[in-house]
Coordinates of C-alpha atoms in Angstrom, one line a residue:
X1 CA 14.6 -27.4 16.3
X2 CA 13.9 -24.5 13.9
X3 CA 12.7 -24.2 10.3
X4 CA 14.3 -21.5 8.4
X5 CA 12.0 -19.6 6.0
X6 CA 13.3 -17.8 3.5
X7 CA 12.0 -15.4 0.2
X8 CA 8.3 -17.1 -0.7
X9 CA 9.2 -20.6 0.0
X10 CA 8.4 -22.2 3.2
X11 CA 8.3 -25.7 4.8
X12 CA 6.2 -27.2 7.8
X13 CA 7.9 -29.7 10.2
X14 CA 7.4 -33.1 8.8
X15 CA 7.2 -35.0 12.0
X16 CA 11.1 -35.8 12.2
X17 CA 12.2 -34.7 15.7
X18 CA 16.0 -35.3 15.4
X19 CA 16.1 -33.4 12.0
X20 CA 15.3 -30.1 10.6
X21 CA 13.4 -29.7 6.7
X22 CA 14.3 -26.4 5.0
X23 CA 12.7 -25.3 1.7
X24 CA 14.7 -22.5 0.4
X25 CA 13.1 -20.6 -3.0
X26 CA 14.7 -17.6 -4.6
X27 CA 11.9 -15.0 -6.2
X28 CA 15.1 -13.8 -7.7
X29 CA 14.9 -16.0 -11.4
X30 CA 16.7 -18.9 -11.5
X31 CA 20.7 -18.9 -13.1
X32 CA 21.7 -21.0 -15.2
X33 CA 25.3 -21.5 -17.3
X34 CA 25.7 -19.4 -20.5
X35 CA 25.7 -20.6 -23.7
X36 CA 26.8 -18.7 -26.9
X37 CA 25.2 -15.4 -28.2
X38 CA 21.4 -16.9 -27.4
X39 CA 18.3 -14.7 -26.4
X40 CA 16.9 -17.9 -25.3
X41 CA 18.5 -18.5 -21.5
X42 CA 17.6 -15.0 -20.3
X43 CA 14.0 -16.2 -20.3
X44 CA 14.8 -19.2 -19.6
X45 CA 15.7 -17.7 -16.2
X46 CA 13.1 -14.8 -15.8
X47 CA 10.5 -18.0 -15.8
X48 CA 12.2 -20.4 -13.9
X49 CA 12.5 -20.7 -10.1
X50 CA 14.4 -23.1 -7.7
X51 CA 13.8 -24.9 -4.2
X52 CA 15.8 -27.0 -2.0
X53 CA 15.0 -29.1 1.2
X54 CA 17.6 -29.3 3.7
X55 CA 18.1 -32.1 6.3
X56 CA 20.3 -31.5 9.2
X57 CA 22.2 -29.2 6.6
X58 CA 22.4 -31.6 3.8
X59 CA 20.6 -31.0 0.8
X60 CA 17.4 -33.8 0.2
X61 CA 15.7 -32.5 -2.5
X62 CA 16.4 -30.3 -5.1
X63 CA 13.4 -29.0 -7.2
X64 CA 13.1 -26.6 -10.3
X65 CA 10.4 -25.4 -12.2
X66 CA 9.6 -23.0 -15.7
X67 CA 6.5 -21.5 -15.7
X68 CA 5.5 -22.0 -20.2
X69 CA 4.3 -18.5 -20.3
X70 CA 3.7 -17.2 -24.2
X71 CA 7.1 -15.4 -24.0
X72 CA 8.9 -18.6 -22.9
X73 CA 7.1 -20.8 -25.6
X74 CA 7.9 -18.1 -27.9
X75 CA 11.5 -18.0 -27.4
X76 CA 11.8 -21.8 -26.4
X77 CA 10.2 -22.6 -29.8
X78 CA 12.8 -20.0 -31.7
X79 CA 15.4 -21.7 -30.1
X80 CA 14.2 -25.3 -31.1
X81 CA 13.9 -24.2 -34.7
X82 CA 17.2 -22.9 -34.8
X83 CA 19.1 -26.1 -32.8
X84 CA 17.3 -28.6 -35.3
X85 CA 17.4 -26.7 -38.4
X86 CA 13.8 -26.8 -39.6
X87 CA 12.5 -25.5 -42.7
X88 CA 9.8 -23.2 -42.8
X89 CA 6.7 -25.7 -42.8
X90 CA 8.0 -27.9 -39.6
X91 CA 9.3 -24.7 -38.2
X92 CA 5.9 -22.9 -38.6
X93 CA 4.3 -25.8 -37.0
X94 CA 6.2 -25.7 -33.8
X95 CA 6.0 -22.1 -32.8
X96 CA 2.1 -22.3 -33.9
X97 CA 1.4 -25.0 -31.1
X98 CA 3.6 -23.7 -28.7
X99 CA 1.7 -20.2 -29.5
X100 CA -1.3 -21.2 -29.0
X101 CA -0.8 -23.5 -25.8
X102 CA -1.5 -20.7 -23.1
X103 CA -4.6 -20.4 -24.5
X104 CA -5.9 -24.1 -23.3
X105 CA -4.4 -24.1 -20.1
X106 CA -1.4 -23.0 -17.6
X107 CA 1.9 -25.7 -18.0
X108 CA 5.1 -26.0 -15.6
X109 CA 7.8 -27.9 -17.1
X110 CA 9.1 -29.7 -13.2
X111 CA 12.0 -31.1 -12.4
X112 CA 12.7 -33.0 -9.1
X113 CA 15.9 -34.2 -8.1
X114 CA 16.5 -36.4 -4.4
X115 CA 18.2 -39.9 -3.9
X116 CA 14.6 -40.6 -2.1
X117 CA 12.5 -41.7 -4.9
X118 CA 9.6 -41.9 -2.8
X119 CA 9.5 -38.3 -2.5
X120 CA 10.0 -37.3 -6.8
X121 CA 7.3 -39.9 -7.8
X122 CA 4.2 -38.1 -8.8
X123 CA 2.6 -40.8 -10.9
X124 CA 1.9 -42.7 -7.7
X125 CA -1.5 -43.6 -6.9
X126 CA -0.8 -41.6 -3.7
X127 CA 2.1 -39.5 -4.7
X128 CA 3.9 -37.4 -1.6
X129 CA 3.0 -34.9 -2.5
X130 CA -0.1 -32.8 -3.8
X131 CA 0.2 -29.6 -6.2
X132 CA -1.8 -26.0 -6.8
X133 CA -1.2 -23.1 -8.3
X134 CA -2.5 -20.3 -6.6
X135 CA -3.0 -16.9 -7.0
X136 CA -2.4 -13.4 -4.8
X137 CA -6.3 -13.4 -4.1
X138 CA -5.6 -16.8 -2.7
X139 CA -7.9 -18.7 -5.2
X140 CA -6.4 -22.2 -6.1
X141 CA -6.4 -24.7 -8.9
X142 CA -5.8 -28.5 -8.7
X143 CA -3.8 -30.0 -12.4
X144 CA -5.5 -31.1 -15.2
X145 CA -2.7 -33.4 -16.0
X146 CA 0.9 -34.3 -14.6
X147 CA 3.0 -36.4 -16.9
X148 CA 6.0 -37.9 -16.2
X149 CA 9.1 -37.2 -18.7
X150 CA 10.4 -40.1 -20.6
X151 CA 13.3 -38.9 -22.4
X152 CA 16.0 -37.8 -20.6
X153 CA 18.4 -37.2 -23.1
X154 CA 20.5 -34.2 -24.4
X155 CA 18.0 -32.7 -26.2
X156 CA 15.8 -32.0 -22.8
X157 CA 19.1 -30.8 -20.9
X158 CA 19.9 -28.6 -24.1
X159 CA 16.7 -26.7 -23.3
X160 CA 16.1 -27.2 -18.9
X161 CA 19.8 -26.9 -18.3
X162 CA 18.7 -27.7 -14.7
X163 CA 17.6 -31.0 -15.9
X164 CA 19.9 -33.8 -15.0
X165 CA 20.0 -37.7 -15.4
X166 CA 19.4 -37.9 -12.1
X167 CA 16.7 -35.9 -11.9
X168 CA 13.0 -37.0 -12.7
X169 CA 10.9 -34.1 -14.8
X170 CA 7.3 -33.3 -15.2
X171 CA 4.6 -31.4 -17.2
X172 CA 2.0 -30.1 -15.3
X173 CA -1.0 -28.5 -16.5
X174 CA -3.6 -26.2 -14.6
X175 CA -6.9 -24.9 -15.7
X176 CA -7.3 -21.3 -17.4
X177 CA -10.5 -20.8 -15.2
X178 CA -11.8 -21.3 -11.7
X179 CA -14.4 -23.7 -10.8
X180 CA -17.1 -20.7 -11.6
X181 CA -16.4 -20.2 -14.7
X182 CA -13.7 -16.9 -14.1
X183 CA -10.3 -16.5 -15.3
X184 CA -7.4 -17.6 -12.5
X185 CA -5.4 -14.7 -14.1
X186 CA -6.6 -11.4 -14.8
X187 CA -5.1 -8.3 -15.9
X188 CA -4.8 -7.2 -12.0
X189 CA -3.3 -10.6 -10.8
X190 CA 0.2 -9.5 -9.5
X191 CA 1.7 -13.2 -8.7
X192 CA 0.9 -16.7 -8.8
X193 CA 2.5 -19.5 -6.8
X194 CA 3.0 -23.5 -7.3
X195 CA 2.7 -24.7 -3.8
X196 CA 4.0 -28.6 -3.1
X197 CA 2.8 -30.0 -0.2
X198 CA 3.0 -33.4 1.6
X199 CA 4.5 -35.1 4.7
X200 CA 7.6 -33.8 4.1
X201 CA 6.6 -29.9 4.3
X202 CA 5.1 -27.3 2.5
X203 CA 6.9 -25.1 0.0
X204 CA 6.2 -22.1 -2.5
X205 CA 7.3 -21.2 -6.0
X206 CA 6.5 -17.3 -6.7
X207 CA 6.6 -16.0 -10.1
X208 CA 5.5 -12.2 -10.1
X209 CA 3.5 -10.9 -13.2
X210 CA 3.9 -7.0 -12.8
X211 CA 4.9 -4.6 -9.9

């Protein structure tokens, strides 16, 4: 059975003879439901990507990832401050923390939804997926940290509407520099890819950084 490849997401065969897996992603921003007048959702959409794995035309895995760029963090902090009506002191602390984070690491919020729990657990000693961040020069980074989200309450869903009570959420952090000390993202970098690879297949979620 053939494996279909669409946009920037590819999936390899996972060894099943009678089933085909398809991992789809859109390089266009992930669409989320609209709320009342807010500048946050368009920014969330801009930096979010979605991928799916199909088996016999049935969705087996749904993956969403948001790249926490400085633009996203500023919008997120403003939305957080407004939502919880924080005073100036607390609001400044939240904003400062978000603005300083991109100078420490590249971070993604990752949501995985699948009936197969083994396919969504990234904290196992031998997880089914390996994660990498790759630039358009083919240079690769491994995560500094993969941390499972403990809180699945409305506070998380408020800011990441694609995240549900049936999903597992993770924050994934990558270093800013390559092993030789060079910057991973430079002024010339046009795009980056978050690559998930393992026994179910291989997929790529791509973010365009410049024309």
